[in-house]
Coordinates of C-alpha atoms and ligand atoms in Angstrom, one line a residue:
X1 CA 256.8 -19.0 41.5
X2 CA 260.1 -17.5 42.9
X3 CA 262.6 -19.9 43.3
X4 CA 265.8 -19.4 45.5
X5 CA 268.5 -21.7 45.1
X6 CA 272.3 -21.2 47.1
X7 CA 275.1 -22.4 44.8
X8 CA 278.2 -23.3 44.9
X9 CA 280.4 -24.5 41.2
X10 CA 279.6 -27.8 39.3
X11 CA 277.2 -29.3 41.5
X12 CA 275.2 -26.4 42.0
X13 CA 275.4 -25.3 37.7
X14 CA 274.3 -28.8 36.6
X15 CA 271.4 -28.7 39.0
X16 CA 270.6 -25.3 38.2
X17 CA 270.9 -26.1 34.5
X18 CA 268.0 -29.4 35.0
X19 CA 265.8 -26.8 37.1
X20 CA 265.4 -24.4 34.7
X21 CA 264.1 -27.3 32.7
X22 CA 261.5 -27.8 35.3
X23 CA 259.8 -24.9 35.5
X24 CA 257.2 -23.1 34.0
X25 CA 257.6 -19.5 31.4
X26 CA 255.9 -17.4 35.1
X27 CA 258.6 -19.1 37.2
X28 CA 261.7 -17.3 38.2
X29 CA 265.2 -18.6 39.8
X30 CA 267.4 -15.9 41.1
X31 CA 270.5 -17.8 42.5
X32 CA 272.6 -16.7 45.5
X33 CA 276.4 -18.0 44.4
X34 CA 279.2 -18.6 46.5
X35 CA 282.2 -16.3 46.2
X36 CA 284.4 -18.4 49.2
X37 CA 286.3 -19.9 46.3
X38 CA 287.4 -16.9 44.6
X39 CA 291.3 -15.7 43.8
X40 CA 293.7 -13.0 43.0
X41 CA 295.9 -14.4 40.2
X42 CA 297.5 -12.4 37.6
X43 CA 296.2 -9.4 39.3
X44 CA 292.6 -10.8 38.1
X45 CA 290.0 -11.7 40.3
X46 CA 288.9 -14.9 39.2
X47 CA 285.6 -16.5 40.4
X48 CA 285.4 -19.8 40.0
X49 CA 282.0 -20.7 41.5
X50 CA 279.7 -17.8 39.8
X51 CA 281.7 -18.3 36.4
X52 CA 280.7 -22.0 36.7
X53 CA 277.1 -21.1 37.5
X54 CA 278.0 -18.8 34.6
X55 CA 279.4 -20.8 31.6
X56 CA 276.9 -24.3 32.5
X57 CA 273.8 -22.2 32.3
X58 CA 274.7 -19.6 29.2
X59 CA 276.6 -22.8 26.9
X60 CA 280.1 -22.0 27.1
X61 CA 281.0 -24.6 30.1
X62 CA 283.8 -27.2 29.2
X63 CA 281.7 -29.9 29.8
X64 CA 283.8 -32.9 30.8
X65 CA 286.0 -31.0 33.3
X66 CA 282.9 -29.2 34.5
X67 CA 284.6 -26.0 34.7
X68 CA 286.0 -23.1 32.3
X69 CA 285.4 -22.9 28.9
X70 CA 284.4 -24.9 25.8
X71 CA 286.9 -25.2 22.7
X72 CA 290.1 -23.8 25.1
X73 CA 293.0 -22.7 24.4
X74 CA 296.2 -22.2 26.7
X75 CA 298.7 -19.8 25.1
X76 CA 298.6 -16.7 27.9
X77 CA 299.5 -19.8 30.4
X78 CA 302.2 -20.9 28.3
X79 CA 303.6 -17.4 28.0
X80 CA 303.2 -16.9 31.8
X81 CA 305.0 -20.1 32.1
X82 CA 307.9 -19.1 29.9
X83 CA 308.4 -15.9 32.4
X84 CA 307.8 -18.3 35.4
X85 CA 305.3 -16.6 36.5
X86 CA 302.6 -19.2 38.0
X87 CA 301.0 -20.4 39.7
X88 CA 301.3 -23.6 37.1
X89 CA 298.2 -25.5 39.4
X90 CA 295.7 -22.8 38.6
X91 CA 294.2 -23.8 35.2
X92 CA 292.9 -20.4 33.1
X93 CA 291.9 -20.6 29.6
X94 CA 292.8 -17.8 27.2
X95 CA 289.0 -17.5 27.0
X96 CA 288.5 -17.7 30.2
X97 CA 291.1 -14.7 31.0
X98 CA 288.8 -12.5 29.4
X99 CA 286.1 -13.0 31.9
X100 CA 288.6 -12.2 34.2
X101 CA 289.8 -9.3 32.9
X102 CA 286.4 -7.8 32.4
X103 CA 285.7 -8.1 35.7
X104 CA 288.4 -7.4 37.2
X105 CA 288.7 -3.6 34.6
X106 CA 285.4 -3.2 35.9
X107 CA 286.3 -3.9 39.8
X108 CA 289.0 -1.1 39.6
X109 CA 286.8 1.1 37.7
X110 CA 284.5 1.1 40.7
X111 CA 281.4 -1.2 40.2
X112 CA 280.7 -3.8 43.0
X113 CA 280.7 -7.7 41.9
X114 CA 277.3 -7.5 41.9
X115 CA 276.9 -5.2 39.3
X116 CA 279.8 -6.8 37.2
X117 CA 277.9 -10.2 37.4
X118 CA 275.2 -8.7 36.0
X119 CA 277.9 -7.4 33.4
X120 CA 278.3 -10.5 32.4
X121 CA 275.8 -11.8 32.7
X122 CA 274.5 -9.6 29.3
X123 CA 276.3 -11.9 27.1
X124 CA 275.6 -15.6 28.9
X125 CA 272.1 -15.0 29.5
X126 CA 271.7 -17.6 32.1
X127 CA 268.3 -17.4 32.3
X128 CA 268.4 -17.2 36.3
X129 CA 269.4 -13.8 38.2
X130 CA 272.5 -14.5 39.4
X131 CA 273.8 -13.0 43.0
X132 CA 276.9 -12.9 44.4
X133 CA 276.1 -14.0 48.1
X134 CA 278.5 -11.0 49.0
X135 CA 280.0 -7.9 47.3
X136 CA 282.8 -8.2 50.0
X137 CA 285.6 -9.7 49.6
X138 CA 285.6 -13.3 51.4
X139 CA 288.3 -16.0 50.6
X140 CA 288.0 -19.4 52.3
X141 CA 291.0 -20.7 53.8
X142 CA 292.3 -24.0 55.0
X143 CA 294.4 -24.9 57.8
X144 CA 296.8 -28.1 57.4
X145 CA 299.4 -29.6 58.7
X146 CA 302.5 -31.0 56.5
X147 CA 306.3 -31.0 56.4
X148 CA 306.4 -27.3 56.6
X149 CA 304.4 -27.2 59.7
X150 CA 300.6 -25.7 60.2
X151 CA 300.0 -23.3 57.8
X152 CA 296.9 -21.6 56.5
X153 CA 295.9 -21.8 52.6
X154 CA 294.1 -20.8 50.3
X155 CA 291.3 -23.2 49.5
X156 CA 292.0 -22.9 45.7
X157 CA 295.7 -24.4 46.8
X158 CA 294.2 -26.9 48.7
X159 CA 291.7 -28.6 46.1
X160 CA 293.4 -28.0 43.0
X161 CA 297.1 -28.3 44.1
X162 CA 297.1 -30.8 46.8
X163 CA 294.1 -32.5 45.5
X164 CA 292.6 -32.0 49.3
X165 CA 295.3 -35.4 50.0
X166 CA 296.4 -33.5 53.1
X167 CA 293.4 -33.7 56.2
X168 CA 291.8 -30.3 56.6
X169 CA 292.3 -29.4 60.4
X170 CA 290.0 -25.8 60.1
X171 CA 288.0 -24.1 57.4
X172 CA 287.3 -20.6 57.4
X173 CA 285.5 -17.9 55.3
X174 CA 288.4 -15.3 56.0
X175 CA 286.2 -11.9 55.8
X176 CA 283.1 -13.5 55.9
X177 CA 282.6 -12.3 59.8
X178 CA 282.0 -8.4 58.7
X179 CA 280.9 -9.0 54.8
X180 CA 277.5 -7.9 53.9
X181 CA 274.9 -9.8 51.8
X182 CA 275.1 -8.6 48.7
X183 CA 272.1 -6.4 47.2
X184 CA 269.0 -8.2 46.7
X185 CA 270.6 -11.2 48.4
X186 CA 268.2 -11.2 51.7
X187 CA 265.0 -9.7 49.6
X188 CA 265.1 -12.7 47.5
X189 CA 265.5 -15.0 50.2
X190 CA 262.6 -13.3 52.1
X191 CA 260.1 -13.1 49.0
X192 CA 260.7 -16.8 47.8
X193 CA 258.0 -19.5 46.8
X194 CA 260.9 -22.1 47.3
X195 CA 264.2 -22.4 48.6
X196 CA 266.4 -25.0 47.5
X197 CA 269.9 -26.6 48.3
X198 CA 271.4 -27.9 45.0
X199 CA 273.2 -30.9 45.6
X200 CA 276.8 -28.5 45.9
X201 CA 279.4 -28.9 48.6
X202 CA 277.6 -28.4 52.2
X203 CA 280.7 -26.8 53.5
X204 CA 283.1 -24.7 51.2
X205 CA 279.9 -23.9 49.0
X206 CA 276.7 -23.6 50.7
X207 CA 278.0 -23.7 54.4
X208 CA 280.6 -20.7 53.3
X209 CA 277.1 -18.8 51.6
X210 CA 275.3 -19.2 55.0
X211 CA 278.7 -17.7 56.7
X212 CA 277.7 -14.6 55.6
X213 CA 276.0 -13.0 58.8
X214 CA 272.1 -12.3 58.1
X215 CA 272.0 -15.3 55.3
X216 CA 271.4 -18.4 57.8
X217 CA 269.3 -16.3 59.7
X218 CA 266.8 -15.4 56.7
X219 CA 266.8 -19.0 55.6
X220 CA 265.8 -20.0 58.4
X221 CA 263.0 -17.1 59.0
X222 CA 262.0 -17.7 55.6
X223 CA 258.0 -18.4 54.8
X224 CA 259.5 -20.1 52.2
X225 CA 259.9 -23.9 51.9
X226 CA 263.5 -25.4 52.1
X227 CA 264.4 -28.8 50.0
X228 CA 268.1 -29.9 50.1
X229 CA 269.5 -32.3 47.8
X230 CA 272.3 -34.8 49.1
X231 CA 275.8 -34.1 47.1
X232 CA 276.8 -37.7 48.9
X233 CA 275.5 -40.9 47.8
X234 CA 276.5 -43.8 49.1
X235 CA 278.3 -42.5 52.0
X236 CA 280.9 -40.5 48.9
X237 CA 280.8 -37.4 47.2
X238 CA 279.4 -37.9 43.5
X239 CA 282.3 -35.5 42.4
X240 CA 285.4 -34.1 44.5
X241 CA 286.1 -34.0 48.2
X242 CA 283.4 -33.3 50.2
X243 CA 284.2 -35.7 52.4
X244 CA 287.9 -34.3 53.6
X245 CA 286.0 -30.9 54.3
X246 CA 283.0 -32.3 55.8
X247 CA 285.8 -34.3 58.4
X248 CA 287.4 -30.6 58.9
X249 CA 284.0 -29.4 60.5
X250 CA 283.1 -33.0 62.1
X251 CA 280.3 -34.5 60.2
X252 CA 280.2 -38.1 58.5
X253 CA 280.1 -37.8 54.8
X254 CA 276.3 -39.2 54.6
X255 CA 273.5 -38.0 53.2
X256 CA 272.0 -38.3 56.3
X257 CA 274.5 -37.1 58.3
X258 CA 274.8 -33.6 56.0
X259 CA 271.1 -33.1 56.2
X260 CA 271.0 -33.4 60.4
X261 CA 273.8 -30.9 60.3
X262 CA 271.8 -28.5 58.2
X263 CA 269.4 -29.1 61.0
X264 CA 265.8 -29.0 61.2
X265 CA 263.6 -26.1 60.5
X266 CA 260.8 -27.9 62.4
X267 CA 262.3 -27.3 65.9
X268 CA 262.2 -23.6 65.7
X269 CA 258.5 -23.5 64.6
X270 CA 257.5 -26.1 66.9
X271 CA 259.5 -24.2 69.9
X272 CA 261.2 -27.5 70.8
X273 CA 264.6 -25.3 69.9
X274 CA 265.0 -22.8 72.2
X275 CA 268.3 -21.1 71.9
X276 CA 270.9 -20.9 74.3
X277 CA 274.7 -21.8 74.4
X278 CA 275.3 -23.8 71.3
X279 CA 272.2 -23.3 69.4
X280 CA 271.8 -23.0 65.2
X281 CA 268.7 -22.6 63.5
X282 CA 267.9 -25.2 61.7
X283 CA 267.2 -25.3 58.0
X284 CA 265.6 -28.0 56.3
X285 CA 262.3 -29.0 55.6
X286 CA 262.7 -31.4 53.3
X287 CA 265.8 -33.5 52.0
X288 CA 266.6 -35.9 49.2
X289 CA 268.3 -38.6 48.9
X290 CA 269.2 -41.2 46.4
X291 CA 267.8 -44.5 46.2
X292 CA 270.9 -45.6 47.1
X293 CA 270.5 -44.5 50.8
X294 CA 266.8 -45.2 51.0
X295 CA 267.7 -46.8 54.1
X296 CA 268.5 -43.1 55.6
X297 CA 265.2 -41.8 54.9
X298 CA 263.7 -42.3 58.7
X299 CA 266.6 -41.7 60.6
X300 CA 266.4 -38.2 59.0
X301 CA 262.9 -37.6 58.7
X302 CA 263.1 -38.7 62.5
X303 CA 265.5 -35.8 62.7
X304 CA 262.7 -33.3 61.6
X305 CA 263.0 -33.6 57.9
X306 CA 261.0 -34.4 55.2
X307 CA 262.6 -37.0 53.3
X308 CA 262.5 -39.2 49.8
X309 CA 264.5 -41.2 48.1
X310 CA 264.6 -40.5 44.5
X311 CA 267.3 -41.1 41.9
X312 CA 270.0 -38.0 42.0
X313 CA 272.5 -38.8 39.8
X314 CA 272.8 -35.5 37.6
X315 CA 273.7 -38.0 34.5
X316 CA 272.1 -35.4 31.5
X317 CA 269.6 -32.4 31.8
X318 CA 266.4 -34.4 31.7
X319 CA 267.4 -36.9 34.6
X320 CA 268.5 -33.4 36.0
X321 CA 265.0 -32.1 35.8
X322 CA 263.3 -35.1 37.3
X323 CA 265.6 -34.4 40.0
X324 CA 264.6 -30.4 40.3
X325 CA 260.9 -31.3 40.1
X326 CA 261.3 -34.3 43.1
X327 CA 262.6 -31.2 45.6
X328 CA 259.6 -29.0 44.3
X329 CA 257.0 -31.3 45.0
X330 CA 258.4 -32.4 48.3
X331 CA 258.6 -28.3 49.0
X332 CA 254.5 -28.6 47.8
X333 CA 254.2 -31.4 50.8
X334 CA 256.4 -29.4 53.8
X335 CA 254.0 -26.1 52.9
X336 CA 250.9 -28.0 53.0
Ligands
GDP1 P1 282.1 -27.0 43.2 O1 282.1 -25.6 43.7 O2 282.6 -27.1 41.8 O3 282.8 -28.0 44.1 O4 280.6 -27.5 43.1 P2 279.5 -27.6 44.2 O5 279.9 -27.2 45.5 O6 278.3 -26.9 43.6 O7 279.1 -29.1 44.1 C1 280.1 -30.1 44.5 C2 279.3 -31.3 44.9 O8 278.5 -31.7 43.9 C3 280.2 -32.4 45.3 O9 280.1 -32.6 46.7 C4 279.6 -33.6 44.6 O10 279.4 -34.8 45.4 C5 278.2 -33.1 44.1 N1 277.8 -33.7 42.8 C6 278.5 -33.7 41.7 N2 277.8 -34.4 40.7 C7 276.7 -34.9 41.4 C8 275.6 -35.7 40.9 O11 275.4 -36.1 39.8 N3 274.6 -36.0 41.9 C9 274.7 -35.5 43.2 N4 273.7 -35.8 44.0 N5 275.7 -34.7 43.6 C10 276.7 -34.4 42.7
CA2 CA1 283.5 -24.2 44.4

């Protein structure tokens, strides 16, 4: 079976992590990760989201903080620090500075991110085939209001330095609009057995992936399957906040209210969706939820979508799995 998942950083790695558990030796998961979140610091170009994907799957992820590496140590900051050079919010790891200067020796030497992930993807054997969604460069950005007036910023200064306490008024894939999928990105989608949404952010990570013109479009034309799985339970993120960036683009932060925005595939097949002014393809077949908002489950499968409520707390790998192998056998159900 070829399995397609769309990632974005923690969420989407821990996931990953219980759905390779799940499947058999024949199976394959090539994952499509988002590169909204990524930076120029130092001159480097840091990746946060594919490194994450990176470091969780091949054993090298910090994994309290959920990001950057095991056993760190912080003396090239220190030494930055001591020229005042920052910026001081960004946290990199001396070990983590050499995934960035690989990368980034290799950028300027020529080869496209998606051979350098591959690059790297040598030593951490992830055991998934891991795709940049684009080999372009897109950056999301964030507009907000504060005492220095509106202003655009990165989305990196946004979540890390102001914690996402100020409202986000507009998110936007800056670049996204003429990027290109990367290599391979729309043949995987095409050929897939199963698509899934890992329970990762549905705006800055998997919303920015499906900014990438030709992406949404072959999700939605795919033969394949789609299974979501909610990153909000109980009406709050399990981890961040979603819920300031979901507000930015106008949805509630509920499971159900994420899923209806992904939208229903059945519409299109059914020819109930007809285009016109306004119109997105929907995306989902089927959607989890946790048990917590069982009460959800028929206002959204009343909405088009397959829905269960099963326990989605990514607490260790094995609950992690049970997880990965509820959204394959609800994909089983939509196909049949
Ligand atoms: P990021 O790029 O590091 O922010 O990671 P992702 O976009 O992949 O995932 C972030 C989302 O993961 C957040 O919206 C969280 O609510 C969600 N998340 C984190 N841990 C869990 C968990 O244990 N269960 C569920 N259902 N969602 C989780
Ligand atoms: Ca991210």
């Amino acid at each position: 079976m070829r399995i397609v998942a769309l990632a974005g950083g923690i969420g989407g790695a821990r996931f990953l992590r219980g759905l390779r558990e799940a499947i058999g030796p024949e199976d394959e998961i090539t994952v499509i990760g988002n590169t909204g979140d990524d930076i120029h610091l130092y001159g480097l170009k840091v990746c946060p989201d594919l490194d994450t994907v990176m470091y969780t799957l091949g054993g090298g992820i910090h994994e309290e903080q959920g990001w950057g590496r095991t056993d760190e140590t912080w003396s090239i900051k220190a030494e930055m620090k001591e020229y005042g050079v920052g910026p001081e919010w960004f946290g990199l790891g001396d070990r983590d500075f050499a995934t960035h200067l690989v990368r980034s020796q290799m950028l300027t030497a020529g080869y496209t991110l998606s051979q350098v992930t591959e690059a790297l993807c040598v030593r951490w054997r992830p055991g998934v085939r891991l795709l940049p969604m684009s080999d372009d460069r897109i950056e999301t950005h964030v507009r907000i209001t504060d005492e220095q007036g509106t202003r655009a910023i990165h989305f990196q200064e946004y979540w890390v330095r102001l914690h996402a306490a100020v409202d986000a008024e507009a998110i936007v894939p800056v670049g996204a609009d003429t990027a290109k999928p990367a290599p391979g990105v729309l043949e995987a989608i095409a050929a897939a057995d199963v698509i899934l949404f890992p329970p990762s952010n549905p705006v800055v990570s998997i919303g920015t992936i499906l900014a990438v013109p030709g992406i949404r479009t072959a999700v939605a034309a795919a033969t394949a399957p789609v299974v979501g799985l909610s990153p909000i339970i109980g009406g709050a993120p399990v981890r961040g906040m979603a819920d300031k960036v979901l507000a930015a683009v106008g949805v509630e932060a509920t499971a159900e209210a994420v899923a209806l925005n992904y939208g229903s595939r059945a519409a299109l097949r059914d020819g109930t969706d007809e285009g016109g002014p306004g119109h997105r393809e929907g995306l989902l077949d089927g959607w989890l939820v946790d048990t917590a908002d069982e009460s959800s489950v028929a206002a959204v499968e009343a909405g088009g979508i397959a829905c269960r409520a099963v326990p989605l707390l990514m607490t260790d790998v094995p609950t992690t799995a049970e997880m990965a192998r509820a959204a394959l056998a609800l994909a089983e159900q939509v196909r049949a």
